[in-house]
Tab-separated table of C-alpha atoms in Angstrom:
chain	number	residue	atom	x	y	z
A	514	UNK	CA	24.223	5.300	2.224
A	515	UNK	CA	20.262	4.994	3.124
A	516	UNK	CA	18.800	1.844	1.744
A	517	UNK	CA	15.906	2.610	-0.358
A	518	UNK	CA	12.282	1.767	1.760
A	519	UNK	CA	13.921	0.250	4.703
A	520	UNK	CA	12.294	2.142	8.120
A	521	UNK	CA	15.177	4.563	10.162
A	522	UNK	CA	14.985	6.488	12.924
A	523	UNK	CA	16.354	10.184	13.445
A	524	UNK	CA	15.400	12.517	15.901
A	525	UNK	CA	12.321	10.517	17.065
A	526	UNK	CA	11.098	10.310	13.742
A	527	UNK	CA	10.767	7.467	11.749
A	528	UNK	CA	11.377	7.852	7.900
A	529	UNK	CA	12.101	6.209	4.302
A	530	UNK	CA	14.105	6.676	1.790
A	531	UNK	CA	12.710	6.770	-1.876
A	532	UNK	CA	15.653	7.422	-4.690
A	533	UNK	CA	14.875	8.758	-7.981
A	534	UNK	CA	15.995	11.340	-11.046
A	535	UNK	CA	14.176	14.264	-9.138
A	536	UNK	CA	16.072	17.368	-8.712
A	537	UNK	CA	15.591	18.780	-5.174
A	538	UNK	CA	15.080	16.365	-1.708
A	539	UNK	CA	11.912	16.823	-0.298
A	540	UNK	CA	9.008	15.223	2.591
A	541	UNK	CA	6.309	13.702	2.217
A	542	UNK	CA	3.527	12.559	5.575
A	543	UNK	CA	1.265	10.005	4.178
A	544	UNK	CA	-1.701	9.640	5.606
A	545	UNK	CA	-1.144	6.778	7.878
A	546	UNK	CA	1.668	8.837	9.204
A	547	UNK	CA	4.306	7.233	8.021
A	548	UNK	CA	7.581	9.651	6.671
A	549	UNK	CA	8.845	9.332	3.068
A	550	UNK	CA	12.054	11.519	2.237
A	551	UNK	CA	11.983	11.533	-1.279
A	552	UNK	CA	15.685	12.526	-2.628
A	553	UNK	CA	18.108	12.400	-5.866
A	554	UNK	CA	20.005	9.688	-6.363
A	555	UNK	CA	23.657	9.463	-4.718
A	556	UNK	CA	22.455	12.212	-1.787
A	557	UNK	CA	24.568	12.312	0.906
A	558	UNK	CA	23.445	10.592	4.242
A	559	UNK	CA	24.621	13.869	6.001
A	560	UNK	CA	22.154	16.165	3.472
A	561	UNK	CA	19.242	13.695	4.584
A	562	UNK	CA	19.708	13.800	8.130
A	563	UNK	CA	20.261	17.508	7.979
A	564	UNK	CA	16.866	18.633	5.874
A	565	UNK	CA	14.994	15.915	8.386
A	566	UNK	CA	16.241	18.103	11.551
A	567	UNK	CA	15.707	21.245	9.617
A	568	UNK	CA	11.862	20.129	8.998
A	569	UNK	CA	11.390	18.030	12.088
A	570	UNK	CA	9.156	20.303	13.681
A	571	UNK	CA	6.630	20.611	10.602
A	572	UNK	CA	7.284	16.994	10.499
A	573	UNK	CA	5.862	16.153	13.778
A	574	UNK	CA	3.021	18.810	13.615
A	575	UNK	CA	1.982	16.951	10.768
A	576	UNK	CA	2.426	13.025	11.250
A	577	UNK	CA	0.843	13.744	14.562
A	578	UNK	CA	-2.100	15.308	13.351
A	579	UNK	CA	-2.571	12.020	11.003
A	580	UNK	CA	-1.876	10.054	14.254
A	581	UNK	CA	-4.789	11.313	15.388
A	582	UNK	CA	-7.315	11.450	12.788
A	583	UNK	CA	-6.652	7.675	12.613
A	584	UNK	CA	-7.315	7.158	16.135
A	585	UNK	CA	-10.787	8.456	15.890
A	586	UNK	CA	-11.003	6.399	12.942
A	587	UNK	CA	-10.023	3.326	14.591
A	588	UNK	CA	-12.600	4.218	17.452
A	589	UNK	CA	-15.345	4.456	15.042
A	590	UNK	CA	-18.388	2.203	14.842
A	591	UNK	CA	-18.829	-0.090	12.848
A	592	UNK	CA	-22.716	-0.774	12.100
A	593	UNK	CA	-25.142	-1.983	10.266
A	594	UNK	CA	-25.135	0.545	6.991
A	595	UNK	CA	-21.949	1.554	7.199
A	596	UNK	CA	-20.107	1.870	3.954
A	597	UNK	CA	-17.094	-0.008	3.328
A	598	UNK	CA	-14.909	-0.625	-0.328
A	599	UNK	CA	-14.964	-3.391	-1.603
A	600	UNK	CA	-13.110	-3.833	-5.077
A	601	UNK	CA	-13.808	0.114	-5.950
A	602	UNK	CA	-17.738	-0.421	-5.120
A	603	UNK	CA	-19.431	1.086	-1.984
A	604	UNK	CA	-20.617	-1.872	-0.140
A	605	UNK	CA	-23.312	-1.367	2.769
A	606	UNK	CA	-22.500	-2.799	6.005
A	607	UNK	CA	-24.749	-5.355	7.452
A	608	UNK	CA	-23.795	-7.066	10.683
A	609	UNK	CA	-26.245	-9.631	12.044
A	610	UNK	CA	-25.910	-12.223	15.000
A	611	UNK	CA	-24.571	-16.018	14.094
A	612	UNK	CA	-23.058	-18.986	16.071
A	613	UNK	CA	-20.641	-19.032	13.450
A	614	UNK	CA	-18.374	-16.294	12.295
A	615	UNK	CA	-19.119	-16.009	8.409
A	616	UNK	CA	-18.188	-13.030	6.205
A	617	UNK	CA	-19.904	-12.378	2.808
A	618	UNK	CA	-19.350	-10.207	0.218
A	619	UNK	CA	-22.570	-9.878	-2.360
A	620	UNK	CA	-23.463	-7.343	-5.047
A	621	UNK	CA	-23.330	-4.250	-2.978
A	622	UNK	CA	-23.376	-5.754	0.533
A	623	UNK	CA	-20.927	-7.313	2.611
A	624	UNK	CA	-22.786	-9.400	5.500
A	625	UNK	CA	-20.591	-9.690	9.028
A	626	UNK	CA	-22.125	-12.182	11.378
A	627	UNK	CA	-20.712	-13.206	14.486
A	628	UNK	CA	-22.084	-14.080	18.137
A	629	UNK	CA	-21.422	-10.832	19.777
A	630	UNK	CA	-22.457	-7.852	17.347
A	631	UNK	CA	-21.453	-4.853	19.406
A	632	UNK	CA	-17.561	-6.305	19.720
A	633	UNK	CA	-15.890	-3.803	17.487
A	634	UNK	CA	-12.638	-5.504	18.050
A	635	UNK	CA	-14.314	-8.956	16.647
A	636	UNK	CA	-15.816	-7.113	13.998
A	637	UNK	CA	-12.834	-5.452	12.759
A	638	UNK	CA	-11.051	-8.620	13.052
A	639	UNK	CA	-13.262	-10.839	10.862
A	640	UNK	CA	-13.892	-8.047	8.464
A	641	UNK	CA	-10.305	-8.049	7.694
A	642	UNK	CA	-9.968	-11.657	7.900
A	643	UNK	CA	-12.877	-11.447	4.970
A	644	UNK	CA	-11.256	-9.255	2.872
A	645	UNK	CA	-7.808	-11.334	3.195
A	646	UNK	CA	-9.284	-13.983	2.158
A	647	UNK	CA	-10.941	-12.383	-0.802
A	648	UNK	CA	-7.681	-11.223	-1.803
A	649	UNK	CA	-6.357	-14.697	-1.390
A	650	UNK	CA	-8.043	-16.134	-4.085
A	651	UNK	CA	-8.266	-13.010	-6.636
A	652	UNK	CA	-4.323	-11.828	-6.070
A	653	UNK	CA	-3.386	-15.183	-7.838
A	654	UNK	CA	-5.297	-14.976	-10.463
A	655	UNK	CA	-4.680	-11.456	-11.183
A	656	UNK	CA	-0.726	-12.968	-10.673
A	657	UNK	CA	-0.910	-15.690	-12.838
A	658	UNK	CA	-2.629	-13.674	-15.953
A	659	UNK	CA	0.173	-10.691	-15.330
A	660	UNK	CA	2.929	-13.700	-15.776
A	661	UNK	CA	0.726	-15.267	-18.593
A	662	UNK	CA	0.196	-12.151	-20.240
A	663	UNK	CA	3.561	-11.175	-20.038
A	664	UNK	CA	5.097	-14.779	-20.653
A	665	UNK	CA	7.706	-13.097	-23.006
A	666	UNK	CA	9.455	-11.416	-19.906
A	667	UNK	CA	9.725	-14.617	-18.092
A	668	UNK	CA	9.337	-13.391	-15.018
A	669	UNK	CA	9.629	-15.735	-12.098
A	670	UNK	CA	8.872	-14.814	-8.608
A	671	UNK	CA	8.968	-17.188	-6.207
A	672	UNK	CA	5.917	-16.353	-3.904
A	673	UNK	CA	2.995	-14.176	-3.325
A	674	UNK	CA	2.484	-13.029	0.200
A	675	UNK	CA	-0.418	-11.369	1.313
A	676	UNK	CA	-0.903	-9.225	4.675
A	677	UNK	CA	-1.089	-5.876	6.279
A	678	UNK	CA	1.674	-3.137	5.215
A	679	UNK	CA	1.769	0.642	6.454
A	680	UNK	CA	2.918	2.514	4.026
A	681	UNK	CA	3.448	0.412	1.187
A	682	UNK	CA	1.288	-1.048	-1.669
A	683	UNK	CA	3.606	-3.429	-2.643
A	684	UNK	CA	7.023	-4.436	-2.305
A	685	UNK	CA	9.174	-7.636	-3.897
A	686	UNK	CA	12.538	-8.522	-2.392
A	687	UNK	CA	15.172	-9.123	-4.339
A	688	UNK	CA	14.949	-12.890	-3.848
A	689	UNK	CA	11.509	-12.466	-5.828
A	690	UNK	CA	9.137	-13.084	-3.027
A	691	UNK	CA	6.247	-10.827	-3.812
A	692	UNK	CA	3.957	-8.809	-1.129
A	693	UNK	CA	0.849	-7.381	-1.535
A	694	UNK	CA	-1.263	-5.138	1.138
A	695	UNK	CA	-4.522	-6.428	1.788
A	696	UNK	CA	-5.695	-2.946	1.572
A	697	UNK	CA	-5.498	-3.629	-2.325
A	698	UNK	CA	-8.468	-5.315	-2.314
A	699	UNK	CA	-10.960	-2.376	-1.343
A	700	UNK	CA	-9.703	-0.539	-4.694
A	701	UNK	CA	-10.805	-0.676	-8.281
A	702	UNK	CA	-9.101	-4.094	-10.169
A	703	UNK	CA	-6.720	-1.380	-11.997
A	704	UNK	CA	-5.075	-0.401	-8.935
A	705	UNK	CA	-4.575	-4.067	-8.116
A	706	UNK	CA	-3.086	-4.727	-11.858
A	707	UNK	CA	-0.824	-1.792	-11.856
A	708	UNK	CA	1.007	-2.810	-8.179
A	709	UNK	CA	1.539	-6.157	-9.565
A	710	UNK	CA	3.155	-4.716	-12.418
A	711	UNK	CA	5.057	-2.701	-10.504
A	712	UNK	CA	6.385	-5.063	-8.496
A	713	UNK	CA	6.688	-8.052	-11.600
A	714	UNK	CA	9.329	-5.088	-12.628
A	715	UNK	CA	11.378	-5.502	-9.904
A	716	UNK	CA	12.067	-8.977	-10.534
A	717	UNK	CA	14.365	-7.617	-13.222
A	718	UNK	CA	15.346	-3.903	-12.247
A	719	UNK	CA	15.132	-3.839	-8.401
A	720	UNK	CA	15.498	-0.039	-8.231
A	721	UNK	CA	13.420	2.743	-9.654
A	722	UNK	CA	16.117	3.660	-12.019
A	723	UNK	CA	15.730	4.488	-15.881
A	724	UNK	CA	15.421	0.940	-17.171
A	725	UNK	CA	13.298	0.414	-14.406
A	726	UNK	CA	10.805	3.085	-15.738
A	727	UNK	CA	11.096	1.506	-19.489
A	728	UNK	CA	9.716	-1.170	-18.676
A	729	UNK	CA	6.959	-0.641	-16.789
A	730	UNK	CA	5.796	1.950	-19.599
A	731	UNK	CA	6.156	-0.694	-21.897
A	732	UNK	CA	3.849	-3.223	-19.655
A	733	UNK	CA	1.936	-0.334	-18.330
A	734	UNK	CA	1.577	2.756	-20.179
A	735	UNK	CA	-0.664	4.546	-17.981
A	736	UNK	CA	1.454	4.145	-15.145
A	737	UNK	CA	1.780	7.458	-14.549
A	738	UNK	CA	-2.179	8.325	-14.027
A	739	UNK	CA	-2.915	5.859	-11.971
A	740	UNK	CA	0.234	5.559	-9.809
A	741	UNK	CA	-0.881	9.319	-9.303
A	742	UNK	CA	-4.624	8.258	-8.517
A	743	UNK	CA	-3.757	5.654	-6.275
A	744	UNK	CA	-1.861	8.238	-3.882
A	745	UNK	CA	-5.075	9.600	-3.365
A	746	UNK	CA	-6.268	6.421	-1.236
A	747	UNK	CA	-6.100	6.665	2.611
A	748	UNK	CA	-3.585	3.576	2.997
């Protein structure tokens, strides 16, 4: 049987599984292009594979069209005024010439300097390395008042990782190790709060099965809203 969220590859496309109490099997193309097959629990490998030839051509039209809207993204400029997120706020863009590469992130301003301002590629790269570390110090502490909050559950994970991941939020394996996408950081605190949730649950219920579900509307009652919200972020 499929493993739930682990990548496989059928008919040149590249897919995931995501089991839960639905009804009916059904595709979704997220916008980074990545393909989530979203299917009741116990469905056959065979049924899978079969609705994924079935669709592949509406499958391809589609992840290929997000292939290349995030090429032109990619090949976009990034200058001075720009806006980029920054913790849900709309930060302006201001890139200035240094010695020394130095990212800062003020009110509603997040200052790039390096030696060579019209390298996009160096840009890009220290932006991200700015945000990362931003999230390296503000993940833990978000972290550490989810555990403290939630002492009673004594939940235990063993590690937080941060980095890039393509079609995920989140994920915690079932050693306890958790990850969280650097993305995260660019979003509203809630957003941020509710993944670590998510993925706390896991430490006891690593599957998205009923108890699963209990207890992260007992820790998180709006789940549902902003699970649904947060799909609406380009990831």
């Amino acid at each position: 049987m499929y493993t739930e969220h682990q990548p496989y590859q059928f008919q040149n496309i590249e897919f995931r599984i995501v089991y839960s109490r639905r009804r009916t099997l059904g595709i979704s193309i997220l916008p980074d292009s990545s393909v989530i097959v979203r299917a009741p629990y116990r469905t056959p490998d065979k049924t899978i594979s079969r609705i994924i030839l079935e669709k592949s051509a509406w499958i391809i039209k589609h992840r290929d069209s997000y292939r290349q809207k995030e090429k032109r993204k990619l090949n976009s400029s990034l200058i001075t005024g720009e806006k980029q997120l920054f913790r849900g706020k709309e930060c302006m863009l201001q890139i200035f010439q240094s010695k020394k590469p130095v990212v800062r992130f003020n009110e509603n301003i997040i200052e790039v300097g390096l030696d060579k301002v019209d390298d996009q590629q160096a840009i890009r790269r220290l932006l991200y390395a700015g945000y990362k570390a931003e999230a390296s110090v503000i993940y833990p502490e978000m972290l550490n008042k989810a555990l403290k909050t939630h002492e009673n559950q004594m939940f235990k994970p063993i590690g937080l990782i941060i980095r890039t991941m393509k079609s995920r939020w989140g994920s915690c394996s079932r050693k306890g190790l958790i990850t969280l996408s650097t993305e995260l950081i660019k979003l509203p605190d809630i957003y941020i709060q509710y993944v670590i949730i998510h993925e706390l649950c896991h430490l006891k219920h690593h599957n998205h099965g009923k108890e699963y579900y209990n207890l992260l509307s007992e820790l998180f009652p709006d789940w549902k809203k902003v699970r649904k919200d947060l799909r609406g972020y380009i990831h």
